[in-house]
Structure formats: structure tokens, C-alpha cells
PDB file of C-alpha atoms and ligand atoms in Angstrom:
ATOM      1  CA  MET S  12      88.603 137.742 112.047  1.00 54.00           C
ATOM      2  CA  LYS S  13      87.641 135.576 109.055  1.00 57.00           C
ATOM      3  CA  ASN S  14      90.587 136.968 107.089  1.00 62.00           C
ATOM      4  CA  ARG S  15      92.920 136.151 109.969  1.00 61.00           C
ATOM      5  CA  GLY S  16      91.642 132.557 109.929  1.00 61.00           C
ATOM      6  CA  ARG S  17      92.233 132.344 106.167  1.00 69.00           C
ATOM      7  CA  PHE S  18      95.736 133.719 106.549  1.00 75.00           C
ATOM      8  CA  ARG S  19      96.579 131.306 109.365  1.00 78.00           C
ATOM      9  CA  LYS S  20      96.447 128.257 107.134  1.00 77.00           C
ATOM     10  CA  TYR S  21      99.264 129.709 105.040  1.00 85.00           C
ATOM     11  CA  VAL S  22     101.575 130.296 108.024  1.00 85.00           C
ATOM     12  CA  PRO S  23     103.378 126.928 107.656  1.00 81.00           C
ATOM     13  CA  SER S  24     104.111 127.725 103.981  1.00 87.00           C
ATOM     14  CA  ILE S  25     105.518 131.141 104.876  1.00 90.00           C
ATOM     15  CA  LEU S  26     107.604 129.648 107.683  1.00 86.00           C
ATOM     16  CA  LEU S  27     108.990 127.013 105.321  1.00 84.00           C
ATOM     17  CA  LEU S  28     109.887 129.615 102.723  1.00 91.00           C
ATOM     18  CA  LEU S  29     111.602 131.811 105.308  1.00 92.00           C
ATOM     19  CA  LEU S  30     113.503 128.891 106.783  1.00 87.00           C
ATOM     20  CA  PHE S  31     114.813 127.680 103.423  1.00 90.00           C
ATOM     21  CA  GLU S  32     115.642 131.198 102.262  1.00 94.00           C
ATOM     22  CA  ALA S  33     117.567 131.832 105.490  1.00 93.00           C
ATOM     23  CA  VAL S  34     119.540 128.613 104.984  1.00 89.00           C
ATOM     24  CA  ALA S  35     120.083 129.504 101.290  1.00 92.00           C
ATOM     25  CA  VAL S  36     121.427 132.989 101.994  1.00 95.00           C
ATOM     26  CA  VAL S  37     123.590 131.968 104.972  1.00 92.00           C
ATOM     27  CA  LEU S  38     125.208 129.065 103.096  1.00 89.00           C
ATOM     28  CA  TRP S  39     125.670 131.165  99.963  1.00 93.00           C
ATOM     29  CA  LEU S  40     127.511 133.844 101.912  1.00 94.00           C
ATOM     30  CA  VAL S  41     129.458 131.550 104.241  1.00 89.00           C
ATOM     31  CA  ARG S  42     130.490 129.062 101.540  1.00 85.00           C
ATOM     32  CA  ASP S  43     130.756 131.702  98.808  1.00 89.00           C
ATOM     33  CA  ASN S  44     128.913 129.327  96.473  1.00 89.00           C
ATOM     34  CA  LEU S  45     125.869 130.366  94.450  1.00 92.00           C
ATOM     35  CA  PHE S  46     124.734 126.722  94.258  1.00 90.00           C
ATOM     36  CA  TYR S  47     123.455 126.848  97.845  1.00 90.00           C
ATOM     37  CA  LEU S  48     121.342 129.935  97.142  1.00 93.00           C
ATOM     38  CA  LEU S  49     119.741 128.353  94.078  1.00 94.00           C
ATOM     39  CA  ASN S  50     119.390 124.884  95.590  1.00 91.00           C
ATOM     40  CA  PHE S  51     117.681 125.834  98.852  1.00 91.00           C
ATOM     41  CA  SER S  52     115.634 128.608  97.224  1.00 95.00           C
ATOM     42  CA  TYR S  53     114.273 126.123  94.686  1.00 94.00           C
ATOM     43  CA  ILE S  54     113.387 123.548  97.340  1.00 91.00           C
ATOM     44  CA  GLY S  55     111.896 126.204  99.650  1.00 91.00           C
ATOM     45  CA  CYS S  56     109.763 127.668  96.831  1.00 93.00           C
ATOM     46  CA  CYS S  57     108.474 124.220  95.809  1.00 92.00           C
ATOM     47  CA  LEU S  58     107.576 123.351  99.401  1.00 88.00           C
ATOM     48  CA  ALA S  59     105.969 126.715 100.135  1.00 90.00           C
ATOM     49  CA  LEU S  60     103.983 126.794  96.894  1.00 90.00           C
ATOM     50  CA  GLY S  61     102.875 123.198  97.231  1.00 87.00           C
ATOM     51  CA  THR S  62     101.798 123.477 100.866  1.00 84.00           C
ATOM     52  CA  ALA S  63     100.011 126.789 100.171  1.00 88.00           C
ATOM     53  CA  LEU S  64      98.067 125.247  97.262  1.00 88.00           C
ATOM     54  CA  PHE S  65      97.346 122.256  99.443  1.00 83.00           C
ATOM     55  CA  ALA S  66      96.018 124.531 102.210  1.00 81.00           C
ATOM     56  CA  ALA S  67      93.862 126.229  99.575  1.00 83.00           C
ATOM     57  CA  GLY S  68      92.252 122.859  98.885  1.00 80.00           C
ATOM     58  CA  LYS S  69      93.890 122.028  95.549  1.00 81.00           C
ATOM     59  CA  ARG S  70      94.169 118.305  94.912  1.00 78.00           C
ATOM     60  CA  TYR S  71      97.378 116.508  94.007  1.00 82.00           C
ATOM     61  CA  THR S  72      99.623 119.335  95.197  1.00 87.00           C
ATOM     62  CA  ARG S  73     101.489 117.019  97.546  1.00 89.00           C
ATOM     63  CA  HIS S  74     102.382 114.812  94.570  1.00 90.00           C
ATOM     64  CA  PHE S  75     103.471 117.917  92.667  1.00 89.00           C
ATOM     65  CA  VAL S  76     105.884 118.907  95.461  1.00 91.00           C
ATOM     66  CA  GLN S  77     107.148 115.351  95.849  1.00 93.00           C
ATOM     67  CA  LEU S  78     107.908 115.143  92.124  1.00 95.00           C
ATOM     68  CA  ALA S  79     109.412 118.637  91.867  1.00 94.00           C
ATOM     69  CA  VAL S  80     111.760 118.189  94.837  1.00 93.00           C
ATOM     70  CA  GLY S  81     112.304 114.424  94.597  1.00 94.00           C
ATOM     71  CA  CYS S  82     113.203 114.385  90.890  1.00 95.00           C
ATOM     72  CA  TYR S  83     115.516 117.364  91.313  1.00 94.00           C
ATOM     73  CA  MET S  84     117.394 115.663  94.146  1.00 92.00           C
ATOM     74  CA  LEU S  85     117.493 112.208  92.618  1.00 94.00           C
ATOM     75  CA  LEU S  86     118.277 113.151  89.019  1.00 94.00           C
ATOM     76  CA  TYR S  87     120.148 116.438  89.236  1.00 92.00           C
ATOM     77  CA  LEU S  88     121.990 116.174  92.551  1.00 90.00           C
ATOM     78  CA  GLY S  89     122.328 112.392  92.586  1.00 91.00           C
ATOM     79  CA  VAL S  90     122.734 111.197  89.000  1.00 92.00           C
ATOM     80  CA  ILE S  91     124.087 114.288  87.194  1.00 92.00           C
ATOM     81  CA  SER S  92     126.101 115.919  89.996  1.00 88.00           C
ATOM     82  CA  ARG S  93     127.056 112.529  91.470  1.00 89.00           C
ATOM     83  CA  GLU S  94     126.339 113.509  95.045  1.00 85.00           C
ATOM     84  CA  ASN S  95     125.326 110.448  97.077  1.00 87.00           C
ATOM     85  CA  MET S  96     122.315 111.761  98.999  1.00 87.00           C
ATOM     86  CA  GLN S  97     121.444 108.432 100.567  1.00 90.00           C
ATOM     87  CA  ILE S  98     122.419 107.580 104.121  1.00 92.00           C
ATOM     88  CA  GLU S  99     125.666 105.954 102.930  1.00 92.00           C
ATOM     89  CA  GLY S 100     126.578 109.278 101.311  1.00 90.00           C
ATOM     90  CA  PHE S 101     125.923 111.069 104.569  1.00 91.00           C
ATOM     91  CA  TRP S 102     128.341 108.761 106.422  1.00 93.00           C
ATOM     92  CA  TYR S 103     130.864 109.093 103.606  1.00 92.00           C
ATOM     93  CA  TYR S 104     130.970 112.895 103.614  1.00 90.00           C
ATOM     94  CA  LEU S 105     130.836 112.959 107.410  1.00 89.00           C
ATOM     95  CA  PHE S 106     133.909 110.701 107.667  1.00 90.00           C
ATOM     96  CA  LEU S 107     135.657 112.864 105.084  1.00 88.00           C
ATOM     97  CA  GLY S 108     134.850 115.902 107.226  1.00 83.00           C
ATOM     98  CA  ALA S 109     133.288 117.515 104.144  1.00 78.00           C
ATOM     99  CA  PHE S 110     130.410 119.904 104.747  1.00 73.00           C
ATOM    100  CA  GLU S 111     128.922 119.288 101.307  1.00 72.00           C
ATOM    101  CA  ALA S 112     125.416 119.037  99.865  1.00 71.00           C
ATOM    102  CA  ALA S 113     124.684 115.609 101.390  1.00 77.00           C
ATOM    103  CA  THR S 114     125.720 116.526 104.947  1.00 83.00           C
ATOM    104  CA  ILE S 115     123.922 119.878 104.714  1.00 83.00           C
ATOM    105  CA  HIS S 116     120.860 118.131 103.313  1.00 82.00           C
ATOM    106  CA  TYR S 117     120.769 115.707 106.235  1.00 87.00           C
ATOM    107  CA  ALA S 118     121.305 118.482 108.776  1.00 86.00           C
ATOM    108  CA  VAL S 119     118.478 120.621 107.335  1.00 84.00           C
ATOM    109  CA  ALA S 120     115.905 118.039 106.250  1.00 85.00           C
ATOM    110  CA  LYS S 121     116.481 115.114 108.544  1.00 88.00           C
ATOM    111  CA  ILE S 122     118.266 116.019 111.758  1.00 89.00           C
ATOM    112  CA  PHE S 123     117.457 119.607 112.860  1.00 89.00           C
ATOM    113  CA  GLY S 124     114.671 120.606 110.425  1.00 87.00           C
ATOM    114  CA  PRO S 125     112.223 118.068 111.927  1.00 92.00           C
ATOM    115  CA  LEU S 126     112.199 120.197 115.091  1.00 92.00           C
ATOM    116  CA  LEU S 127     110.206 122.672 113.005  1.00 87.00           C
ATOM    117  CA  PHE S 128     108.454 120.607 110.323  1.00 87.00           C
ATOM    118  CA  GLY S 129     108.539 117.052 111.698  1.00 92.00           C
ATOM    119  CA  ARG S 130     108.474 114.353 109.019  1.00 93.00           C
ATOM    120  CA  GLY S 131     107.569 116.875 106.317  1.00 89.00           C
ATOM    121  CA  TRP S 132     110.474 115.474 104.309  1.00 91.00           C
ATOM    122  CA  CYS S 133     108.662 112.129 104.139  1.00 94.00           C
ATOM    123  CA  GLY S 134     105.394 113.695 103.034  1.00 92.00           C
ATOM    124  CA  TYR S 135     106.602 116.241 100.512  1.00 90.00           C
ATOM    125  CA  ALA S 136     110.128 115.616  99.289  1.00 91.00           C
ATOM    126  CA  CYS S 137     111.384 112.039  99.521  1.00 94.00           C
ATOM    127  CA  TRP S 138     112.140 110.595  96.086  1.00 95.00           C
ATOM    128  CA  THR S 139     111.457 107.035  97.245  1.00 96.00           C
ATOM    129  CA  ALA S 140     108.025 107.854  98.618  1.00 96.00           C
ATOM    130  CA  MET S 141     107.158 109.989  95.579  1.00 95.00           C
ATOM    131  CA  VAL S 142     106.924 106.701  93.655  1.00 96.00           C
ATOM    132  CA  LEU S 143     105.425 104.595  96.455  1.00 97.00           C
ATOM    133  CA  ASP S 144     102.599 107.084  96.935  1.00 96.00           C
ATOM    134  CA  PHE S 145     101.306 106.290  93.419  1.00 95.00           C
ATOM    135  CA  LEU S 146     100.771 102.605  94.308  1.00 96.00           C
ATOM    136  CA  PRO S 147      97.222 101.364  95.005  1.00 95.00           C
ATOM    137  CA  TYR S 148      97.317 101.083  98.828  1.00 95.00           C
ATOM    138  CA  ARG S 149      97.191 104.665 100.052  1.00 92.00           C
ATOM    139  CA  GLN S 150      95.241 103.548 103.084  1.00 92.00           C
ATOM    140  CA  PRO S 151      96.865 100.551 104.791  1.00 93.00           C
ATOM    141  CA  GLN S 152      94.713  97.450 104.324  1.00 90.00           C
ATOM    142  CA  LYS S 153      96.339  95.504 107.161  1.00 85.00           C
ATOM    143  CA  PRO S 154      97.330  96.388 110.752  1.00 87.00           C
ATOM    144  CA  ARG S 155     100.830  97.708 111.250  1.00 90.00           C
ATOM    145  CA  ARG S 156     103.419  95.095 112.314  1.00 91.00           C
ATOM    146  CA  GLU S 157     105.083  97.105 115.058  1.00 88.00           C
ATOM    147  CA  LYS S 158     107.829  94.545 115.687  1.00 91.00           C
ATOM    148  CA  LEU S 159     109.110  94.741 112.116  1.00 94.00           C
ATOM    149  CA  GLY S 160     110.093  98.364 112.792  1.00 92.00           C
ATOM    150  CA  VAL S 161     113.311  97.043 114.339  1.00 95.00           C
ATOM    151  CA  LEU S 162     114.556  96.319 110.795  1.00 96.00           C
ATOM    152  CA  ARG S 163     115.061 100.055 110.300  1.00 96.00           C
ATOM    153  CA  TYR S 164     117.737 100.027 112.995  1.00 96.00           C
ATOM    154  CA  VAL S 165     119.379  97.035 111.353  1.00 97.00           C
ATOM    155  CA  MET S 166     119.473  98.903 108.022  1.00 96.00           C
ATOM    156  CA  PHE S 167     120.873 101.976 109.770  1.00 96.00           C
ATOM    157  CA  ALA S 168     123.665  99.929 111.401  1.00 97.00           C
ATOM    158  CA  LEU S 169     124.417  98.133 108.121  1.00 96.00           C
ATOM    159  CA  SER S 170     124.796 101.397 106.210  1.00 95.00           C
ATOM    160  CA  LEU S 171     127.190 102.701 108.847  1.00 96.00           C
ATOM    161  CA  ALA S 172     129.148  99.427 108.911  1.00 96.00           C
ATOM    162  CA  LEU S 173     129.371  99.341 105.112  1.00 95.00           C
ATOM    163  CA  VAL S 174     130.862 102.817 104.755  1.00 94.00           C
ATOM    164  CA  SER S 175     133.110 102.364 107.825  1.00 95.00           C
ATOM    165  CA  GLY S 176     134.383  99.124 106.269  1.00 94.00           C
ATOM    166  CA  LEU S 177     135.249 100.886 103.010  1.00 93.00           C
ATOM    167  CA  PHE S 178     137.217 103.503 104.924  1.00 92.00           C
ATOM    168  CA  LEU S 179     138.992 100.929 107.098  1.00 92.00           C
ATOM    169  CA  MET S 180     139.945  98.880 104.039  1.00 90.00           C
ATOM    170  CA  LYS S 181     141.183 102.089 102.406  1.00 86.00           C
ATOM    171  CA  ALA S 182     139.212 101.199  99.269  1.00 84.00           C
ATOM    172  CA  ALA S 183     140.536 102.827  96.107  1.00 86.00           C
ATOM    173  CA  ASP S 184     138.372 105.295  94.176  1.00 89.00           C
ATOM    174  CA  LEU S 185     135.804 105.705  96.930  1.00 90.00           C
ATOM    175  CA  GLU S 186     134.083 108.501  95.009  1.00 89.00           C
ATOM    176  CA  GLN S 187     133.212 106.099  92.185  1.00 92.00           C
ATOM    177  CA  ILE S 188     132.146 103.374  94.630  1.00 93.00           C
ATOM    178  CA  MET S 189     129.825 105.805  96.387  1.00 92.00           C
ATOM    179  CA  PHE S 190     128.224 106.789  93.083  1.00 93.00           C
ATOM    180  CA  ARG S 191     127.610 103.142  92.171  1.00 93.00           C
ATOM    181  CA  MET S 192     126.230 102.540  95.646  1.00 93.00           C
ATOM    182  CA  PHE S 193     123.860 105.449  95.137  1.00 94.00           C
ATOM    183  CA  LEU S 194     122.489 103.948  91.923  1.00 95.00           C
ATOM    184  CA  ALA S 195     122.301 100.402  93.304  1.00 95.00           C
ATOM    185  CA  GLY S 196     120.887 101.581  96.660  1.00 94.00           C
ATOM    186  CA  ASN S 197     118.087 103.526  95.016  1.00 95.00           C
ATOM    187  CA  ALA S 198     117.221 100.637  92.717  1.00 96.00           C
ATOM    188  CA  LEU S 199     117.049  98.323  95.741  1.00 96.00           C
ATOM    189  CA  TYR S 200     114.920 100.805  97.703  1.00 96.00           C
ATOM    190  CA  TYR S 201     112.412 101.040  94.847  1.00 97.00           C
ATOM    191  CA  ILE S 202     112.261  97.262  94.369  1.00 97.00           C
ATOM    192  CA  ALA S 203     111.927  96.615  98.118  1.00 97.00           C
ATOM    193  CA  GLY S 204     109.443  99.480  98.544  1.00 97.00           C
ATOM    194  CA  ILE S 205     107.149  98.248  95.764  1.00 98.00           C
ATOM    195  CA  ALA S 206     107.399  94.600  96.870  1.00 97.00           C
ATOM    196  CA  LEU S 207     106.596  95.489 100.496  1.00 97.00           C
ATOM    197  CA  ALA S 208     103.706  97.726  99.437  1.00 97.00           C
ATOM    198  CA  PHE S 209     102.039  94.816  97.627  1.00 96.00           C
ATOM    199  CA  ALA S 210     102.969  92.230 100.275  1.00 96.00           C
ATOM    200  CA  PHE S 211     101.524  94.304 103.138  1.00 95.00           C
ATOM    201  CA  LYS S 212      98.884  96.095 101.029  1.00 96.00           C
ATOM    202  CA  ASP S 213     100.343  99.332 102.305  1.00 96.00           C
ATOM    203  CA  ASN S 214     102.141 101.938 100.151  1.00 97.00           C
ATOM    204  CA  ARG S 215     104.214 103.088 103.097  1.00 97.00           C
ATOM    205  CA  ALA S 216     105.340  99.667 104.364  1.00 97.00           C
ATOM    206  CA  PHE S 217     108.929 100.437 103.351  1.00 97.00           C
ATOM    207  CA  CYS S 218     108.839 103.630 105.447  1.00 97.00           C
ATOM    208  CA  LYS S 219     107.477 101.733 108.441  1.00 96.00           C
ATOM    209  CA  TYR S 220     109.750  98.712 108.401  1.00 96.00           C
ATOM    210  CA  LEU S 221     112.915  99.255 106.402  1.00 96.00           C
ATOM    211  CA  CYS S 222     113.881 102.875 105.861  1.00 96.00           C
ATOM    212  CA  PRO S 223     116.950 103.711 107.976  1.00 95.00           C
ATOM    213  CA  ILE S 224     116.411 107.482 107.685  1.00 94.00           C
ATOM    214  CA  THR S 225     113.647 107.306 110.276  1.00 93.00           C
ATOM    215  CA  VAL S 226     116.297 106.723 112.941  1.00 94.00           C
ATOM    216  CA  PHE S 227     117.287 110.356 112.358  1.00 93.00           C
ATOM    217  CA  LEU S 228     113.808 111.686 111.696  1.00 93.00           C
ATOM    218  CA  ALA S 229     111.828 110.318 114.614  1.00 90.00           C
ATOM    219  CA  PRO S 230     113.522 111.873 117.697  1.00 91.00           C
ATOM    220  CA  ALA S 231     113.320 115.510 116.528  1.00 90.00           C
ATOM    221  CA  SER S 232     109.824 114.952 115.098  1.00 93.00           C
ATOM    222  CA  TYR S 233     108.574 114.297 118.612  1.00 94.00           C
ATOM    223  CA  PHE S 234     109.206 117.965 119.425  1.00 93.00           C
ATOM    224  CA  SER S 235     108.036 119.291 116.062  1.00 93.00           C
ATOM    225  CA  LEU S 236     106.479 122.738 116.048  1.00 89.00           C
ATOM    226  CA  LEU S 237     104.304 121.834 113.063  1.00 87.00           C
ATOM    227  CA  ARG S 238     102.012 118.929 113.817  1.00 91.00           C
ATOM    228  CA  VAL S 239      98.400 117.850 113.514  1.00 94.00           C
ATOM    229  CA  HIS S 240      96.556 118.902 116.642  1.00 94.00           C
ATOM    230  CA  CYS S 241      93.448 117.180 117.930  1.00 95.00           C
ATOM    231  CA  ASP S 242      90.815 118.970 119.958  1.00 94.00           C
ATOM    232  CA  GLU S 243      89.616 115.927 121.845  1.00 94.00           C
ATOM    233  CA  SER S 244      86.533 117.748 123.108  1.00 94.00           C
ATOM    234  CA  LYS S 245      85.271 117.863 119.498  1.00 95.00           C
ATOM    235  CA  CYS S 246      86.123 114.246 118.669  1.00 96.00           C
ATOM    236  CA  ILE S 247      83.153 111.865 118.300  1.00 96.00           C
ATOM    237  CA  HIS S 248      85.423 108.819 117.858  1.00 95.00           C
ATOM    238  CA  CYS S 249      84.144 107.988 114.395  1.00 96.00           C
ATOM    239  CA  GLY S 250      87.581 106.534 113.507  1.00 95.00           C
ATOM    240  CA  LYS S 251      87.690 108.065 110.005  1.00 96.00           C
ATOM    241  CA  CYS S 252      91.055 109.740 110.629  1.00 97.00           C
ATOM    242  CA  LEU S 253      92.571 106.456 111.779  1.00 96.00           C
ATOM    243  CA  ARG S 254      91.381 104.623 108.681  1.00 95.00           C
ATOM    244  CA  VAL S 255      92.833 107.113 106.182  1.00 96.00           C
ATOM    245  CA  CYS S 256      96.171 107.675 107.925  1.00 97.00           C
ATOM    246  CA  PRO S 257      98.928 106.087 105.826  1.00 96.00           C
ATOM    247  CA  MET S 258     101.240 105.914 108.853  1.00 96.00           C
ATOM    248  CA  ASN S 259      98.860 104.490 111.502  1.00 95.00           C
ATOM    249  CA  VAL S 260      99.134 107.531 113.751  1.00 96.00           C
ATOM    250  CA  GLU S 261      96.703 107.639 116.672  1.00 96.00           C
ATOM    251  CA  VAL S 262      95.868 111.148 115.551  1.00 96.00           C
ATOM    252  CA  ASN S 263      92.602 111.472 117.480  1.00 95.00           C
ATOM    253  CA  LYS S 264      94.667 111.972 120.644  1.00 94.00           C
ATOM    254  CA  GLY S 265      96.036 115.387 121.499  1.00 89.00           C
ATOM    255  CA  SER S 266      99.216 114.261 123.261  1.00 91.00           C
ATOM    256  CA  ARG S 267     102.613 114.157 121.593  1.00 91.00           C
ATOM    257  CA  ARG S 268     102.903 110.660 123.058  1.00 91.00           C
ATOM    258  CA  ARG S 269     100.106 109.314 120.880  1.00 94.00           C
ATOM    259  CA  LYS S 270     100.895 106.001 119.253  1.00 94.00           C
ATOM    260  CA  ASN S 271     103.132 106.388 116.192  1.00 94.00           C
ATOM    261  CA  GLY S 272     103.090 110.153 116.722  1.00 94.00           C
ATOM    262  CA  THR S 273     106.621 110.532 115.330  1.00 95.00           C
ATOM    263  CA  GLU S 274     105.528 108.735 112.148  1.00 95.00           C
ATOM    264  CA  CYS S 275     103.234 111.533 110.976  1.00 96.00           C
ATOM    265  CA  ILE S 276     104.253 112.756 107.507  1.00 95.00           C
ATOM    266  CA  LEU S 277     101.940 115.811 107.628  1.00 92.00           C
ATOM    267  CA  CYS S 278      99.939 114.634 104.620  1.00 92.00           C
ATOM    268  CA  CYS S 279      96.748 116.036 106.240  1.00 90.00           C
ATOM    269  CA  GLU S 280      94.526 113.236 104.922  1.00 92.00           C
ATOM    270  CA  CYS S 281      93.089 112.976 108.449  1.00 95.00           C
ATOM    271  CA  THR S 282      92.122 116.650 108.653  1.00 92.00           C
ATOM    272  CA  LYS S 283      90.213 116.351 105.378  1.00 91.00           C
ATOM    273  CA  VAL S 284      87.915 113.571 106.590  1.00 95.00           C
ATOM    274  CA  CYS S 285      87.232 114.679 110.175  1.00 96.00           C
ATOM    275  CA  PRO S 286      83.492 115.476 110.312  1.00 96.00           C
ATOM    276  CA  THR S 287      83.746 117.703 113.403  1.00 95.00           C
ATOM    277  CA  LYS S 288      86.905 119.676 112.480  1.00 93.00           C
ATOM    278  CA  ALA S 289      88.608 118.315 115.596  1.00 95.00           C
ATOM    279  CA  LEU S 290      91.873 118.026 113.660  1.00 95.00           C
ATOM    280  CA  HIS S 291      93.807 120.997 112.400  1.00 87.00           C
TER     281      HIS S 291
HETATM  282  S1  SF4 O 330     110.539 106.965 105.785  1.00 76.50           S
HETATM  283 FE1  SF4 O 330     112.289 106.913 104.364  1.00 76.50          FE
HETATM  284  S2  SF4 O 330     111.482 106.216 102.385  1.00 76.50           S
HETATM  285 FE2  SF4 O 330     109.755 106.843 103.660  1.00 76.50          FE
HETATM  286  S3  SF4 O 330     109.406 108.937 103.086  1.00 76.50           S
HETATM  287 FE3  SF4 O 330     110.714 108.993 104.893  1.00 76.50          FE
HETATM  288  S4  SF4 O 330     112.810 109.068 104.093  1.00 76.50           S
HETATM  289 FE4  SF4 O 330     111.468 108.450 102.388  1.00 76.50          FE
HETATM  290  S1  SF4 O 331      96.828 111.255 107.993  1.00 76.50           S
HETATM  291 FE1  SF4 O 331      97.181 112.808 109.544  1.00 76.50          FE
HETATM  292  S2  SF4 O 331      98.201 111.771 111.233  1.00 76.50           S
HETATM  293 FE2  SF4 O 331      98.334 110.447 109.431  1.00 76.50          FE
HETATM  294  S3  SF4 O 331     100.291 110.949 108.530  1.00 76.50           S
HETATM  295 FE3  SF4 O 331      98.781 112.206 107.501  1.00 76.50          FE
HETATM  296  S4  SF4 O 331      98.770 114.114 108.690  1.00 76.50           S
HETATM  297 FE4  SF4 O 331      99.796 112.592 109.929  1.00 76.50          FE
HETATM  298  S1  SF4 O 332      87.842 111.890 112.325  1.00 76.50           S
HETATM  299 FE1  SF4 O 332      87.642 113.542 113.829  1.00 76.50          FE
HETATM  300  S2  SF4 O 332      85.867 112.938 115.007  1.00 76.50           S
HETATM  301 FE2  SF4 O 332      86.486 111.113 113.906  1.00 76.50          FE
HETATM  302  S3  SF4 O 332      87.846 110.020 115.339  1.00 76.50           S
HETATM  303 FE3  SF4 O 332      89.127 111.355 114.071  1.00 76.50          FE
HETATM  304  S4  SF4 O 332      89.329 113.234 115.257  1.00 76.50           S
HETATM  305 FE4  SF4 O 332      87.617 112.126 116.108  1.00 76.50          FE
END
């Protein structure tokens, strides 16, 4: 029985590995391109290893996964291979009708994957958050400004309008423009992310107020198979989980409708501090 309990905590890691390996093998065979096998196997192994070490109680493993996956995607796929993996790149390849790395990445990590692993992308792989999470405000020092969340939809619409405009104007050398946009967009995200973190005393302020990707991530996350459960009968309402949560999730409620439930990045900070083990 005890062994079964020990094994259970590694189930998410095994599921992640199997999911990414399945995607890797299917895309490799269908697209006849070894890149997909290597790419998704690497990401799946990093995520599985990191989450397994994390479940085993090792510190800093989430940062390790963020750096291993985030740097690979930003530097190798983005800068060296010149694949625009930002939301503008997704629109670009979508309009081209190209089922390339960026569109596949969005489908797996941000549109359908969240049905299984929620906002795991935001907790373990995002190259913007991998930097923001090293800033000094891991626990938000100020209440969340719910109304500012509307800016994410504005950013989403702007990104779509920008790429649509380039297509409508039949801009020359779109490939080069998209690469420059990738570099400039990432620089702006880092500057805005760091400025917002200090202004709001909250490392994840950019995620809460500006990041357009959440428009994709949130709906499927609501139905996520992997999520932090709360056994309300064990909760003594000490509020510790609420204080450490970087995303202001009302995690001491069991319902999927809990406030900011679709914001959970599965960092598990709340489960570590719960004195009654109500969260798992
Ligand atoms: S909300 Fe955006 S910036 Fe934040 S972790 Fe998720 S994808 Fe990255
Ligand atoms: S602290 Fe808990 S509820 Fe908050 S984001 Fe992390 S896992 Fe989710
Ligand atoms: S830390 Fe545990 S006991 Fe305290 S409020 Fe959260 S769920 Fe309840």
C-alpha cells in the first residue's frame, strides 16, 4: 500500500513522458522528419525528469526544467533555427497553412495539451517565466488587479491584427520580418515582465495582465486532468496556500470554479506548505 502511494506521485511524470513520446513518434512517422522525434523526446524527458525529481522533494527542479526547455526553445528553435515560436509566429504559420514547429508547439503545449496538464507550460517550460521566476517577488506582495487582466485580450487581438496586416499588405520578405519580430517581441516581453514584476511586487504580473498566450491556455485548463485537488474536509483555513500561490488561485476550494482556477501553473508551492495535507 505504501509503495503504491509512493508510485502514485510519479504518475504525472510518466503520463507526460508517454504523451510527448507518442507525439514524437507519430510526428516523426507522419512527417518523415527525425527532428520531431528528437525535439519532443527531449522536451518530454526534461519535463518527466524534472517533475519526478520535484515529486521526490528535490529543490530547484522546476527551475532546472524551465531552463532546460526554455533555453532550448528560445535559443535553438528561435534564434538558431529562426522559428518564430511567439504568438505572432503561430498566426504566421497558420495563415501560411504550414504545419511546422510553431503550429505544432501551440497545438501540443497551449491548445490541446492543457486538457491533460493544464498550465504546466507556464510552470515548467515558458522561456519568459524562466527569467521572471528568478526575480525577488515569488509570492505576490499586493492583491491581484483583476480588471487589468483584460489587457491580455488586447495583446492577443493586436498580435493577430499585426500579422494579418502584414499579409494583407503583402509585405516582402515576411520570413525575415517574422524573425526580427521574434527578437524584438522577446526583448519587449522581458523588459515589460521585469518592469511589471517590480511595479506590482509580483514576479508573475506579466502572466496575469499582459501575456496573450493565456487566451489559449485558460479554456482547456479548466478541464485539466492534472490539477491540485483540495480535500476541504481537511482544510483548517490557515491561508498558507493562498499566501504562497504566485497566481492567486483560491486553491483551498475543491471546485474547478474556484477563483483564478485556470491560472494555476502547477508549481505545487501550495501543497508544500499545507499543514494538514489537504492539498495534493
Ligand atoms: S502566462 Fe505567458 S509569460 Fe506567463 S508563463 Fe504562461 S506563457 Fe509564459
Ligand atoms: S501554488 Fe498551488 S494553486 Fe498556486 S499556482 Fe502553484 S500549484 Fe497552482
Ligand atoms: S494550507 Fe491547507 S489547511 Fe491551510 S488553507 Fe490551504 S488547504 Fe486549508
